[in-house]
Short mmCIF file of C-alpha atoms (C1' of nucleotides) in Angstrom, two decimals:
data_model
loop_
_atom_site.label_atom_id
_atom_site.label_comp_id
_atom_site.label_asym_id
_atom_site.label_seq_id
_atom_site.Cartn_x
_atom_site.Cartn_y
_atom_site.Cartn_z
CA MET A 1 0.00 0.00 0.00
CA ARG A 2 1.00 3.59 -0.54
CA GLU A 3 2.61 5.53 2.24
CA GLU A 4 0.25 8.47 1.66
CA ASP A 5 -2.77 6.27 2.41
CA LYS A 6 -1.79 5.86 6.01
CA PRO A 7 -2.68 9.36 7.24
CA GLU A 8 -6.04 9.07 5.46
CA ILE A 9 -6.82 5.83 7.23
CA ARG A 10 -5.54 7.16 10.48
CA LYS A 11 -8.18 9.88 10.29
CA LEU A 12 -10.97 7.30 10.43
CA LEU A 13 -12.74 7.11 13.76
CA LEU A 14 -11.90 3.44 13.90
CA PHE A 15 -8.15 3.97 13.75
CA ARG A 16 -7.79 7.42 15.24
CA ASP A 17 -7.30 6.56 18.87
CA MET A 18 -5.14 3.46 18.79
CA SER A 19 -1.42 3.54 19.55
CA THR A 20 0.90 4.43 16.70
CA GLU A 21 2.74 1.19 17.23
CA ASN A 22 -0.36 -0.94 16.81
CA PHE A 23 -1.59 1.12 13.91
CA ASP A 24 1.69 0.71 12.08
CA ARG A 25 1.76 -3.01 12.68
CA LEU A 26 -1.78 -3.34 11.38
CA MET A 27 -0.88 -1.34 8.29
CA GLN A 28 2.13 -3.52 7.71
CA ALA A 29 -0.08 -6.57 7.48
CA ALA A 30 -2.41 -4.76 5.09
CA TYR A 31 -2.16 -4.54 1.37
CA ALA A 32 -3.82 -2.46 -1.26
CA GLN A 33 -5.37 -3.61 -4.47
CA THR A 34 -7.07 -1.90 -7.38
CA PHE A 35 -10.10 -3.58 -8.88
CA PRO A 36 -11.88 -2.88 -12.14
CA ALA A 37 -15.58 -2.04 -12.26
CA GLN A 38 -18.19 -4.77 -11.79
CA LEU A 39 -15.87 -7.15 -10.02
CA GLU A 40 -17.27 -9.29 -7.24
CA LEU A 41 -14.90 -8.79 -4.33
CA ILE A 42 -16.80 -10.75 -1.78
CA ARG A 43 -19.32 -13.53 -2.10
CA GLN A 44 -21.86 -13.95 0.67
CA GLY A 45 -21.40 -17.14 2.64
CA GLU A 46 -17.65 -17.22 2.34
CA PRO A 47 -15.48 -16.91 5.44
CA ALA A 48 -14.58 -13.34 6.36
CA ASP A 49 -10.85 -13.03 6.01
CA PHE A 50 -10.30 -9.34 5.48
CA LEU A 51 -11.51 -6.00 6.68
CA HIS A 52 -11.84 -3.78 3.63
CA ILE A 53 -11.09 -0.07 3.50
CA MET A 54 -12.36 1.95 0.54
CA MET A 55 -9.72 4.42 -0.62
CA GLU A 56 -11.04 5.33 -4.06
CA GLY A 57 -14.09 4.31 -6.06
CA THR A 58 -17.49 2.91 -5.13
CA VAL A 59 -18.55 -0.49 -3.86
CA GLU A 60 -22.02 -1.98 -3.64
CA LEU A 61 -22.93 -4.32 -0.82
CA PHE A 62 -25.73 -6.62 -1.89
CA SER A 63 -27.42 -9.86 -0.98
CA GLY A 64 -29.08 -12.57 -2.91
CA TRP A 65 -31.65 -15.26 -2.22
CA ARG A 66 -32.82 -17.70 -4.82
CA ASP A 67 -32.81 -15.69 -8.03
CA ARG A 68 -33.38 -12.33 -6.33
CA GLU A 69 -30.87 -9.70 -5.41
CA THR A 70 -31.00 -6.48 -3.42
CA THR A 71 -28.60 -3.67 -2.60
CA MET A 72 -27.95 -3.31 1.10
CA ALA A 73 -25.52 -0.38 1.05
CA VAL A 74 -23.21 1.65 -1.12
CA VAL A 75 -19.76 2.39 0.24
CA ARG A 76 -17.68 5.44 -0.62
CA PRO A 77 -14.19 6.52 0.47
CA VAL A 78 -12.87 6.75 3.03
CA SER A 79 -14.58 4.09 5.05
CA THR A 80 -14.40 0.48 6.11
CA PHE A 81 -16.83 -2.30 5.35
CA ILE A 82 -17.81 -5.75 6.61
CA LEU A 83 -16.32 -5.18 10.01
CA ALA A 84 -18.84 -7.36 11.81
CA ALA A 85 -18.17 -10.55 9.86
CA CYS A 86 -14.44 -10.14 10.48
CA ILE A 87 -14.97 -9.75 14.17
CA LYS A 88 -17.24 -12.75 14.48
CA ASP A 89 -14.97 -14.81 12.25
CA ALA A 90 -18.20 -15.76 10.52
CA PRO A 91 -19.36 -15.97 6.91
CA TYR A 92 -20.15 -12.74 5.11
CA LEU A 93 -23.87 -11.98 5.11
CA MET A 94 -23.49 -9.76 2.07
CA SER A 95 -21.63 -9.83 -1.21
CA ALA A 96 -19.63 -6.88 -2.49
CA ARG A 97 -18.88 -5.71 -6.00
CA THR A 98 -17.18 -2.66 -7.38
CA VAL A 99 -19.45 -0.14 -9.09
CA GLU A 100 -16.48 1.61 -10.65
CA LYS A 101 -12.73 1.06 -10.60
CA SER A 102 -11.78 1.06 -6.93
CA ARG A 103 -8.73 1.00 -4.76
CA ILE A 104 -9.21 -0.98 -1.60
CA ILE A 105 -6.99 -1.80 1.33
CA MET A 106 -7.40 -5.14 2.98
CA ILE A 107 -6.48 -5.96 6.54
CA PRO A 108 -6.37 -9.61 7.60
CA ALA A 109 -9.23 -10.29 10.02
CA LYS A 110 -7.05 -12.19 12.41
CA ASP A 111 -4.69 -9.24 12.81
CA LEU A 112 -7.71 -7.09 13.50
CA ARG A 113 -8.99 -9.44 16.17
CA ALA A 114 -5.56 -9.69 17.73
CA THR A 115 -5.20 -5.93 17.80
CA PHE A 116 -8.35 -5.07 19.68
CA ARG A 117 -7.32 -7.55 22.32
CA LEU A 118 -4.01 -5.74 22.67
CA ASP A 119 -5.08 -2.13 22.35
CA PRO A 120 -7.92 -0.97 24.61
CA GLU A 121 -8.32 2.27 22.68
CA PHE A 122 -8.82 0.33 19.48
CA ALA A 123 -11.34 -1.87 21.25
CA VAL A 124 -13.36 1.17 22.28
CA SER A 125 -13.19 2.55 18.75
CA THR A 126 -14.39 -0.77 17.38
CA ILE A 127 -17.29 -0.76 19.80
CA THR A 128 -18.31 2.71 18.71
CA GLU A 129 -17.97 1.89 15.03
CA LEU A 130 -20.04 -1.27 15.36
CA ALA A 131 -22.74 0.53 17.31
CA SER A 132 -22.92 3.05 14.46
CA CYS A 133 -23.17 0.31 11.85
CA TYR A 134 -25.91 -1.35 13.84
CA ARG A 135 -27.90 1.83 14.13
CA SER A 136 -27.46 2.48 10.45
CA VAL A 137 -29.05 -0.85 9.51
CA VAL A 138 -31.85 -0.32 12.00
CA ARG A 139 -32.65 2.97 10.24
CA HIS A 140 -32.62 1.18 6.90
CA ALA A 141 -35.06 -1.44 8.18
CA LYS A 142 -37.30 1.22 9.73
CA SER A 143 -37.48 3.11 6.47
CA LEU A 144 -38.43 -0.05 4.61
CA LYS A 145 -41.14 -1.04 7.04
CA LEU A 146 -42.65 2.35 7.82
CA ARG A 147 -42.62 4.20 4.53
CA ASN A 148 -43.98 3.47 1.09
CA SER A 149 -41.77 3.79 -1.94
CA ARG A 150 -42.76 7.36 -2.78
CA GLU A 151 -41.95 8.44 0.77
CA ARG A 152 -38.62 6.64 0.71
CA VAL A 153 -37.62 8.42 -2.48
CA ALA A 154 -38.72 11.78 -1.07
CA ALA A 155 -36.82 11.16 2.16
CA TYR A 156 -33.75 10.13 0.20
CA ILE A 157 -33.80 13.31 -1.86
CA TYR A 158 -34.42 15.45 1.17
CA ARG A 159 -31.54 13.82 3.01
CA GLN A 160 -29.10 14.20 0.14
CA SER A 161 -29.99 17.85 -0.05
CA SER A 162 -29.42 18.26 3.68
CA LEU A 163 -26.05 16.54 3.45
CA ALA A 164 -25.10 18.98 0.71
CA GLY A 165 -25.93 21.89 3.00
CA ASN A 166 -29.61 22.20 2.05
CA ALA A 167 -28.63 22.53 -1.58
CA ALA A 168 -31.54 23.13 -3.94
CA SER A 169 -29.86 20.87 -6.45
CA PHE A 170 -27.49 17.93 -6.48
CA VAL A 171 -26.33 15.11 -8.71
CA LEU A 172 -27.27 11.54 -7.88
CA PRO A 173 -24.10 9.79 -6.75
CA VAL A 174 -24.85 6.44 -8.39
CA GLU A 175 -26.95 4.84 -11.08
CA LYS A 176 -30.69 5.09 -10.57
CA ARG A 177 -31.26 1.36 -10.74
CA LEU A 178 -28.78 0.94 -7.91
CA LEU A 179 -30.55 3.59 -5.85
CA ALA A 180 -33.85 1.94 -6.59
CA SER A 181 -32.56 -1.37 -5.29
CA LEU A 182 -31.12 0.28 -2.20
CA LEU A 183 -34.47 1.93 -1.54
CA GLY A 184 -36.25 -1.38 -2.03
CA MET A 185 -38.08 -0.89 -5.32
CA THR A 186 -37.75 -1.55 -9.04
CA PRO A 187 -36.11 0.97 -11.37
CA GLU A 188 -39.48 1.53 -13.05
CA ASN A 189 -41.12 2.34 -9.78
CA PHE A 190 -38.28 4.66 -8.79
CA SER A 191 -38.70 6.53 -12.04
CA ARG A 192 -42.43 6.87 -11.53
CA ALA A 193 -41.99 7.90 -7.90
CA ILE A 194 -39.78 10.81 -8.88
CA LYS A 195 -42.18 11.84 -11.58
CA SER A 196 -45.04 11.83 -9.12
CA LEU A 197 -42.96 14.04 -6.82
CA GLN A 198 -43.01 16.80 -9.42
CA SER A 199 -46.19 18.00 -7.79
CA ASP A 200 -44.30 18.16 -4.51
CA GLY A 201 -41.34 20.25 -5.48
CA VAL A 202 -38.92 17.81 -7.13
CA ALA A 203 -37.66 18.12 -10.67
CA MET A 204 -35.08 16.00 -12.44
CA ASP A 205 -32.73 16.59 -15.33
CA GLY A 206 -30.76 13.49 -16.13
CA MET A 207 -28.76 12.67 -13.03
CA ARG A 208 -29.44 16.06 -11.46
CA ILE A 209 -32.21 16.53 -8.92
CA ILE A 210 -33.61 20.02 -8.52
CA ILE A 211 -35.74 20.85 -5.54
CA THR A 212 -38.22 23.51 -6.52
CA ASN A 213 -40.16 23.54 -3.29
CA MET A 214 -38.33 22.47 -0.17
CA LYS A 215 -41.31 22.88 2.16
CA SER A 216 -43.48 20.73 -0.01
CA LEU A 217 -40.82 18.04 -0.33
CA GLU A 218 -40.29 18.07 3.40
CA ALA A 219 -44.00 17.53 3.95
CA VAL A 220 -43.92 14.37 1.84
CA ALA A 221 -40.57 13.11 3.09
CA GLY A 222 -41.39 13.56 6.76
CA PRO A 223 -37.70 13.55 7.63
CA ASP A 224 -36.96 12.05 10.99
CA THR A 225 -33.55 11.96 12.65
CA LEU A 226 -34.42 8.51 14.01
CA ILE A 227 -34.59 7.21 10.42
CA ASP A 228 -32.69 9.61 8.21
CA GLY A 229 -30.14 10.93 10.63
CA SER A 230 -26.72 9.39 10.85
CA ASP A 231 -24.45 8.82 13.73
CA PRO A 232 -20.98 9.81 12.62
CA LEU A 233 -19.97 6.63 10.87
CA SER A 234 -16.38 7.22 10.00
CA GLY A 235 -15.37 10.28 11.86
CA PHE A 236 -16.49 12.70 9.22
CA PRO A 237 -18.82 15.48 10.22
CA ALA A 238 -22.33 14.77 8.99
CA ALA A 239 -22.13 17.38 6.25
CA THR A 240 -19.43 15.44 4.42
CA ALA A 241 -20.44 11.95 5.39
CA PRO A 242 -19.88 9.45 2.60
CA SER A 243 -23.40 8.05 2.74
CA ILE A 244 -25.24 7.40 -0.49
CA MET B 1 -32.05 -6.66 42.37
CA ARG B 2 -32.16 -10.22 43.61
CA GLU B 3 -28.96 -11.99 44.48
CA GLU B 4 -30.03 -15.05 42.46
CA ASP B 5 -30.20 -12.96 39.29
CA LYS B 6 -26.48 -12.40 39.24
CA PRO B 7 -25.38 -15.88 38.17
CA GLU B 8 -28.01 -15.81 35.40
CA ILE B 9 -26.65 -12.54 34.08
CA ARG B 10 -23.10 -13.72 34.49
CA LYS B 11 -23.89 -16.55 32.08
CA LEU B 12 -24.60 -14.10 29.29
CA LEU B 13 -21.89 -13.88 26.70
CA LEU B 14 -21.67 -10.16 27.33
CA PHE B 15 -20.80 -10.54 30.99
CA ARG B 16 -19.13 -13.92 31.06
CA ASP B 17 -15.53 -12.93 30.54
CA MET B 18 -15.16 -9.73 32.54
CA SER B 19 -13.43 -9.63 35.91
CA THR B 20 -15.53 -10.51 38.94
CA GLU B 21 -14.66 -7.19 40.47
CA ASN B 22 -15.97 -5.20 37.52
CA PHE B 23 -19.01 -7.40 37.19
CA ASP B 24 -19.91 -6.91 40.81
CA ARG B 25 -19.48 -3.18 40.58
CA LEU B 26 -21.69 -3.03 37.51
CA MET B 27 -24.34 -5.10 39.28
CA GLN B 28 -24.20 -2.82 42.26
CA ALA B 29 -25.13 0.14 40.10
CA ALA B 30 -27.98 -1.85 38.58
CA TYR B 31 -31.49 -2.16 39.83
CA ALA B 32 -34.38 -4.40 38.98
CA GLN B 33 -37.93 -3.42 38.32
CA THR B 34 -41.11 -5.29 37.51
CA PHE B 35 -43.42 -3.77 34.95
CA PRO B 36 -47.03 -4.64 34.12
CA ALA B 37 -48.08 -5.64 30.60
CA GLN B 38 -48.44 -3.03 27.89
CA LEU B 39 -46.20 -0.49 29.58
CA GLU B 40 -44.00 1.66 27.42
CA LEU B 41 -40.54 1.35 28.95
CA ILE B 42 -38.67 3.31 26.36
CA ARG B 43 -39.79 5.96 23.93
CA GLN B 44 -37.80 6.36 20.73
CA GLY B 45 -35.91 9.62 20.55
CA GLU B 46 -35.21 9.84 24.24
CA PRO B 47 -31.63 9.73 25.50
CA ALA B 48 -30.36 6.24 26.24
CA ASP B 49 -29.69 6.07 29.94
CA PHE B 50 -29.89 2.39 30.72
CA LEU B 51 -28.91 -0.95 29.32
CA HIS B 52 -31.85 -3.28 29.92
CA ILE B 53 -31.63 -6.95 30.80
CA MET B 54 -34.72 -9.12 30.43
CA MET B 55 -35.04 -11.50 33.36
CA GLU B 56 -38.68 -12.57 33.03
CA GLY B 57 -41.44 -11.75 30.61
CA THR B 58 -41.53 -10.46 27.05
CA VAL B 59 -40.72 -7.08 25.57
CA GLU B 60 -41.51 -5.73 22.13
CA LEU B 61 -39.13 -3.33 20.42
CA PHE B 62 -41.00 -1.20 17.93
CA SER B 63 -40.71 1.98 15.95
CA GLY B 64 -43.14 4.57 14.78
CA TRP B 65 -43.27 7.15 12.04
CA ARG B 66 -46.19 9.45 11.52
CA ASP B 67 -49.19 7.32 12.45
CA ARG B 68 -47.57 4.02 11.56
CA GLU B 69 -45.89 1.53 13.81
CA THR B 70 -43.87 -1.62 13.27
CA THR B 71 -42.33 -4.29 15.45
CA MET B 72 -38.57 -4.51 15.11
CA ALA B 73 -37.85 -7.33 17.55
CA VAL B 74 -39.25 -9.33 20.43
CA VAL B 75 -36.98 -9.89 23.40
CA ARG B 76 -37.14 -12.86 25.74
CA PRO B 77 -35.11 -13.76 28.83
CA VAL B 78 -32.27 -13.85 29.43
CA SER B 79 -30.87 -11.20 27.14
CA THR B 80 -29.97 -7.57 26.91
CA PHE B 81 -31.47 -4.92 24.70
CA ILE B 82 -30.66 -1.47 23.30
CA LEU B 83 -26.96 -1.87 23.86
CA ALA B 84 -25.99 0.26 20.87
CA ALA B 85 -27.82 3.40 21.93
CA CYS B 86 -26.21 3.18 25.37
CA ILE B 87 -22.79 2.88 23.88
CA LYS B 88 -23.22 5.79 21.52
CA ASP B 89 -24.85 7.87 24.24
CA ALA B 90 -27.41 8.63 21.56
CA PRO B 91 -31.21 8.68 21.40
CA TYR B 92 -33.02 5.36 21.24
CA LEU B 93 -33.99 4.45 17.68
CA MET B 94 -36.72 2.14 18.93
CA SER B 95 -39.37 2.20 21.59
CA ALA B 96 -39.97 -0.70 23.95
CA ARG B 97 -43.10 -1.95 25.64
CA THR B 98 -43.84 -4.97 27.76
CA VAL B 99 -45.99 -7.63 26.13
CA GLU B 100 -46.62 -9.30 29.44
CA LYS B 101 -45.60 -8.58 33.02
CA SER B 102 -41.81 -8.43 32.95
CA ARG B 103 -38.92 -8.17 35.31
CA ILE B 104 -36.08 -6.12 33.95
CA ILE B 105 -32.70 -5.11 35.27
CA MET B 106 -31.36 -1.74 34.31
CA ILE B 107 -27.71 -0.77 34.23
CA PRO B 108 -26.82 2.91 33.92
CA ALA B 109 -25.29 3.53 30.51
CA LYS B 110 -22.46 5.61 31.90
CA ASP B 111 -21.33 2.76 34.15
CA LEU B 112 -21.39 0.52 31.13
CA ARG B 113 -19.26 2.88 29.11
CA ALA B 114 -16.85 3.33 31.98
CA THR B 115 -16.54 -0.41 32.41
CA PHE B 116 -15.51 -1.34 28.92
CA ARG B 117 -12.82 1.26 29.13
CA LEU B 118 -11.50 -0.39 32.26
CA ASP B 119 -11.96 -4.04 31.45
CA PRO B 120 -10.48 -5.26 28.16
CA GLU B 121 -12.31 -8.57 28.40
CA PHE B 122 -15.61 -6.75 28.70
CA ALA B 123 -14.67 -4.60 25.74
CA VAL B 124 -14.08 -7.69 23.62
CA SER B 125 -17.39 -9.18 24.77
CA THR B 126 -19.17 -5.95 23.88
CA ILE B 127 -17.61 -6.01 20.43
CA THR B 128 -18.78 -9.56 19.85
CA GLU B 129 -22.27 -8.84 21.14
CA LEU B 130 -22.63 -5.77 18.95
CA ALA B 131 -21.39 -7.61 15.90
CA SER B 132 -24.08 -10.23 16.57
CA CYS B 133 -26.76 -7.59 16.94
CA TYR B 134 -25.65 -5.99 13.71
CA ARG B 135 -25.78 -9.23 11.82
CA SER B 136 -29.17 -9.98 13.25
CA VAL B 137 -30.65 -6.74 11.87
CA VAL B 138 -28.98 -7.32 8.52
CA ARG B 139 -30.73 -10.68 8.34
CA HIS B 140 -34.03 -9.02 9.19
CA ALA B 141 -33.55 -6.46 6.43
CA LYS B 142 -32.55 -9.16 3.93
CA SER B 143 -35.65 -11.18 4.71
CA LEU B 144 -37.85 -8.12 4.17
CA LYS B 145 -36.25 -7.17 0.89
CA LEU B 146 -35.74 -10.59 -0.64
CA ARG B 147 -38.84 -12.55 0.33
CA ASN B 148 -42.55 -12.00 -0.10
CA SER B 149 -44.87 -12.33 2.85
CA ARG B 150 -45.78 -15.96 2.23
CA GLU B 151 -42.11 -16.88 2.12
CA ARG B 152 -41.36 -14.93 5.28
CA VAL B 153 -44.08 -16.75 7.15
CA ALA B 154 -42.88 -20.11 5.84
CA ALA B 155 -39.30 -19.30 6.79
CA TYR B 156 -40.41 -18.20 10.23
CA ILE B 157 -42.28 -21.45 10.84
CA TYR B 158 -39.44 -23.52 9.51
CA ARG B 159 -36.98 -21.71 11.74
CA GLN B 160 -39.09 -22.07 14.88
CA SER B 161 -39.36 -25.75 14.17
CA SER B 162 -35.59 -26.02 13.76
CA LEU B 163 -35.00 -24.16 17.01
CA ALA B 164 -37.29 -26.66 18.73
CA GLY B 165 -35.18 -29.52 17.42
CA ASN B 166 -37.07 -30.01 14.15
CA ALA B 167 -40.30 -30.42 16.06
CA ALA B 168 -43.31 -31.21 13.90
CA SER B 169 -45.37 -28.96 16.11
CA PHE B 170 -44.90 -25.91 18.31
CA VAL B 171 -46.86 -23.11 19.91
CA LEU B 172 -46.44 -19.57 18.67
CA PRO B 173 -44.58 -17.65 21.36
CA VAL B 174 -46.50 -14.38 20.95
CA GLU B 175 -49.72 -12.95 19.58
CA LYS B 176 -50.22 -13.33 15.87
CA ARG B 177 -50.67 -9.65 15.22
CA LEU B 178 -47.29 -9.05 16.84
CA LEU B 179 -45.68 -11.72 14.69
CA ALA B 180 -47.33 -10.23 11.64
CA SER B 181 -45.87 -6.83 12.42
CA LEU B 182 -42.44 -8.33 13.04
CA LEU B 183 -42.63 -10.09 9.70
CA GLY B 184 -43.71 -6.88 8.00
CA MET B 185 -47.34 -7.56 7.14
CA THR B 186 -50.88 -7.01 8.43
CA PRO B 187 -52.57 -9.53 10.73
CA GLU B 188 -55.07 -10.29 7.95
CA ASN B 189 -52.32 -11.06 5.53
CA PHE B 190 -50.52 -13.22 8.07
CA SER B 191 -53.68 -15.22 8.62
CA ARG B 192 -54.16 -15.72 4.90
CA ALA B 193 -50.51 -16.60 4.38
CA ILE B 194 -50.75 -19.43 6.87
CA LYS B 195 -53.95 -20.63 5.32
CA SER B 196 -52.33 -20.70 1.91
CA LEU B 197 -49.47 -22.73 3.37
CA GLN B 198 -51.88 -25.57 4.12
CA SER B 199 -51.09 -26.86 0.65
CA ASP B 200 -47.41 -26.83 1.62
CA GLY B 201 -47.50 -28.81 4.81
CA VAL B 202 -48.55 -26.32 7.48
CA ALA B 203 -51.64 -26.66 9.65
CA MET B 204 -52.73 -24.50 12.52
CA ASP B 205 -54.87 -25.07 15.58
CA GLY B 206 -55.24 -21.89 17.59
CA MET B 207 -51.76 -20.91 18.64
CA ARG B 208 -50.30 -24.27 17.68
CA ILE B 209 -48.56 -24.80 14.38
CA ILE B 210 -48.39 -28.33 13.04
CA ILE B 211 -46.05 -29.17 10.23
CA THR B 212 -47.55 -31.96 8.18
CA ASN B 213 -44.94 -31.99 5.44
CA MET B 214 -41.50 -30.75 6.34
CA LYS B 215 -40.02 -31.23 2.87
CA SER B 216 -42.77 -29.24 1.29
CA LEU B 217 -42.49 -26.44 3.84
CA GLU B 218 -38.75 -26.33 3.36
CA ALA B 219 -39.21 -25.93 -0.37
CA VAL B 220 -41.36 -22.86 0.15
CA ALA B 221 -39.32 -21.38 2.99
CA GLY B 222 -35.99 -21.78 1.23
CA PRO B 223 -34.17 -21.56 4.56
CA ASP B 224 -30.78 -19.93 4.30
CA THR B 225 -28.28 -19.62 7.14
CA LEU B 226 -27.35 -16.19 5.81
CA ILE B 227 -30.90 -15.01 6.57
CA ASP B 228 -32.43 -17.38 9.08
CA GLY B 229 -29.36 -18.51 10.92
CA SER B 230 -28.33 -16.83 14.11
CA ASP B 231 -24.96 -16.07 15.52
CA PRO B 232 -25.09 -16.92 19.20
CA LEU B 233 -26.62 -13.73 20.54
CA SER B 234 -26.51 -14.21 24.24
CA GLY B 235 -24.31 -17.16 24.82
CA PHE B 236 -27.04 -19.71 24.56
CA PRO B 237 -26.60 -22.57 22.16
CA ALA B 238 -28.69 -22.07 19.06
CA ALA B 239 -31.21 -24.71 20.08
CA THR B 240 -32.36 -22.69 23.07
CA ALA B 241 -31.79 -19.22 21.71
CA PRO B 242 -34.44 -16.79 22.90
CA SER B 243 -35.32 -15.54 19.43
CA ILE B 244 -38.96 -15.11 18.50
"C1'" DC C 1 -21.14 7.92 -38.96
"C1'" DT C 2 -23.53 3.77 -37.61
"C1'" DG C 3 -24.58 -0.37 -35.12
"C1'" DT C 4 -24.73 -2.13 -30.49
"C1'" DC C 5 -25.33 -2.01 -25.64
"C1'" DT C 6 -26.89 -0.48 -21.41
"C1'" DC C 7 -29.73 2.60 -18.84
"C1'" DG C 8 -33.84 5.07 -18.21
"C1'" DT C 9 -38.59 6.08 -19.19
"C1'" DT C 10 -43.29 5.08 -20.40
"C1'" DG C 11 -47.42 2.36 -21.03
"C1'" DA C 12 -50.32 -1.76 -20.24
"C1'" DT C 13 -51.45 -5.28 -17.29
"C1'" DG C 14 -51.53 -8.34 -13.26
"C1'" DC C 15 -51.05 -9.51 -8.64
"C1'" DA C 16 -49.70 -9.23 -3.76
"C1'" DG C 17 -50.96 -7.24 -0.02
"C1'" DA C 18 -53.49 -3.27 2.30
"C1'" DT C 19 -57.81 -1.61 3.75
"C1'" DC C 20 -62.51 -1.82 5.20
"C1'" DA C 21 -66.19 -4.27 7.26
"C1'" DA C 22 -68.32 -7.85 9.64
"C1'" DA C 23 -68.54 -12.13 12.07
"C1'" DC C 24 -66.52 -15.19 15.36
"C1'" DC C 25 -64.00 -16.53 19.39
"C1'" DT C 26 -61.58 -16.15 23.47
"C1'" DT C 27 -60.59 -13.96 27.80
"C1'" DC C 28 -61.78 -11.52 31.54
"C1'" DC C 29 -64.47 -9.16 34.84
"C1'" DG C 30 -68.50 -7.32 37.08
"C1'" DC D 1 -73.51 -15.99 34.12
"C1'" DG D 2 -73.63 -12.34 30.85
"C1'" DG D 3 -71.55 -8.92 28.51
"C1'" DA D 4 -67.73 -6.15 27.05
"C1'" DA D 5 -63.23 -5.96 24.94
"C1'" DG D 6 -59.70 -7.44 22.25
"C1'" DG D 7 -57.72 -10.86 19.01
"C1'" DT D 8 -58.49 -13.65 14.84
"C1'" DT D 9 -60.57 -14.95 10.68
"C1'" DT D 10 -63.09 -14.28 6.46
"C1'" DG D 11 -64.91 -11.79 2.59
"C1'" DA D 12 -65.02 -7.81 -0.60
"C1'" DT D 13 -62.65 -4.28 -2.55
"C1'" DC D 14 -58.98 -1.23 -3.72
"C1'" DT D 15 -54.29 0.14 -4.82
"C1'" DG D 16 -49.30 0.23 -4.78
"C1'" DC D 17 -45.93 -1.87 -6.84
"C1'" DA D 18 -44.04 -5.54 -9.88
"C1'" DT D 19 -43.90 -7.38 -14.27
"C1'" DC D 20 -43.71 -7.39 -19.14
"C1'" DA D 21 -42.89 -5.04 -23.29
"C1'" DA D 22 -41.43 -1.35 -26.09
"C1'" DC D 23 -39.01 2.68 -27.11
"C1'" DG D 24 -35.66 6.64 -26.59
"C1'" DA D 25 -31.17 8.37 -25.34
"C1'" DG D 26 -26.37 8.35 -24.45
"C1'" DA D 27 -21.96 5.88 -24.52
"C1'" DC D 28 -18.81 3.45 -27.04
"C1'" DA D 29 -16.51 0.64 -30.66
"C1'" DG D 30 -15.72 -0.28 -35.16
#
DNA sequence: CTGTCTCGTTGATGCAGATCAAACCTTCCG
DNA sequence: CGGAAGGTTTGATCTGCATCAACGAGACAG
C-alpha cells in the first residue's frame, strides 16, 4: 500500500485513537489492491478473512436469495466495510462488488482481532464503530417497514440535499437502478416515484435533482432523525459523510 | 435486584468474561424493576440512559413514524437490549413496551461505558455482542427485501421448528398480530398466508402450528443460514436461543 | 457515422398485499 | 352468568408496486 494512504486511514474514527505502534503493525499486514468495475470482491457465505477499507471508487454491498438480489448499502471513500463478519470470524452476510474502478486496502481479520485484544483504545473505537453500523441498519429497516416507496424516495432526496448543506440541487451519486434497489423498489417504480414528486417540489434533469419547493418536499418526506439521521460513521462530520 | 439474578446474568456472553470485580461493581449500580403488561418502557428519541436486561417476561421493540408503527424485535429472557444506543450515548432508535408482566434489570449507561474502558475482556465481549446484533438486523432487512410475505411466514415457521429440534409442532410464542408486524405484514395477511401454506405442509390449531410436510415447507421457505441462521446472541446454544 | 449495448422512461397489465367491514372466538371481569 | 373488549378470521374491494414489453437516449466501438 501507498505511504500516503496511512494518514487518510488514520483519520478514520476506527483507527484514530489506537497507539501508533499498533496502527503501524496493522498497516504492515495490510495490502492495497485496485479492482476494475463490476468485479465481485466478496461472495456472501464465504469466510470473512479481510476488513476492507475503501480508498477510491465505489462499492455496492448486496445480498441474494434464490434468483433475487437487493442492494444493502453503497460504500464510498474513506470508510471500512464488513467489520462485523471479520470480528465474528463468521461468513459474510453480504456480497460486495465494485461499481467503478476502486482501490481498496485489505487488513487480515485475524490481525484485526488480535489488535483489539491488545489495544484498549482500538477496542473502544471498534465498539463505537459497530454501534454506528448497527444503528445504520436499523434505520434502513425502519425506512423499509414504515414508509412506502414514494416516501422513501422523497426522504432520500431530502436527506441528500441536507447533506449537501440544504442545496436546492445535487447530482445523484450512483446509477438510478442501484438507488432503486437500495431503496427497495424496481427501477421503473423509482422513475415513476420521482415523476409523481413533481407536484411536490422535485424536478429531475438526467442525473441532477432540482428541488423547486423544499417545504413541499419536506412535507412528503417527513424527515426524521431517528430514520434519516446518521451517527458519525467514520469520523467525518455529517455534512461530508460518505453516505449514499 | 435479587442476588439469584447475578449468576443468570453472568452466564450471558456479554458478561461472562469480565473480571468478577468489575461485574460486581456493575451489578451494584444496577437495579431491577417489575413492569405490568403493555407499559412503554422506552420511547424512541429519548436519551439512552440504561442498558436493559430481560429476566422474566416479554418485551416488544418497535418503531413509529407518523401514524404508523412496526415491530422490530421481540426480546425474551435472558438477554440484553438497546446496547448500541447506550454505547453511543445517543437517542433510542426504537421504543420498547412490555408484552406481558416483565422483570427487567437496568444498568446505567455511563457505568457501562466506563466499564468497557476499564476491562479489556468486557470490551471484547461488547464487540462480539454488537457484531451479533448488527448481523441480526442485517438478516431481518434481507428477509424483508428478498422474500414476499408468504415466504417470510414459511421461513419463520421452519426456523421455529428447527430451534425446537425439528419439532413437527410448536406453539407460537407471541400474539399473531405481533408476529405479523415483526414479519412486516398485516394480521389479515398473516392469517391468509398461513392458510395458503396448508397446501405446503402447514396446519394451525389456535396458537399451535403443526407441520404436516416438512419437505414441502422447506421448499417454500428456502431456509438460508445467511438469513435465518443466528450467531449466538446471548451465549445460549442455538437450540435454546431466545429468538422469536 | 452507424450499429450495439446499457440505462432510463413510459405504457399496459396483473397480482400481492393493504384496507374496510363484519362475524366469530376467546378472555376476563362485574 | 352475561356482557364487554380485544384478538383472529373471512370476505369484498382497492391500490401500490411488480412485471412485461417497447421505445428513446447516451456511450462506445468499429
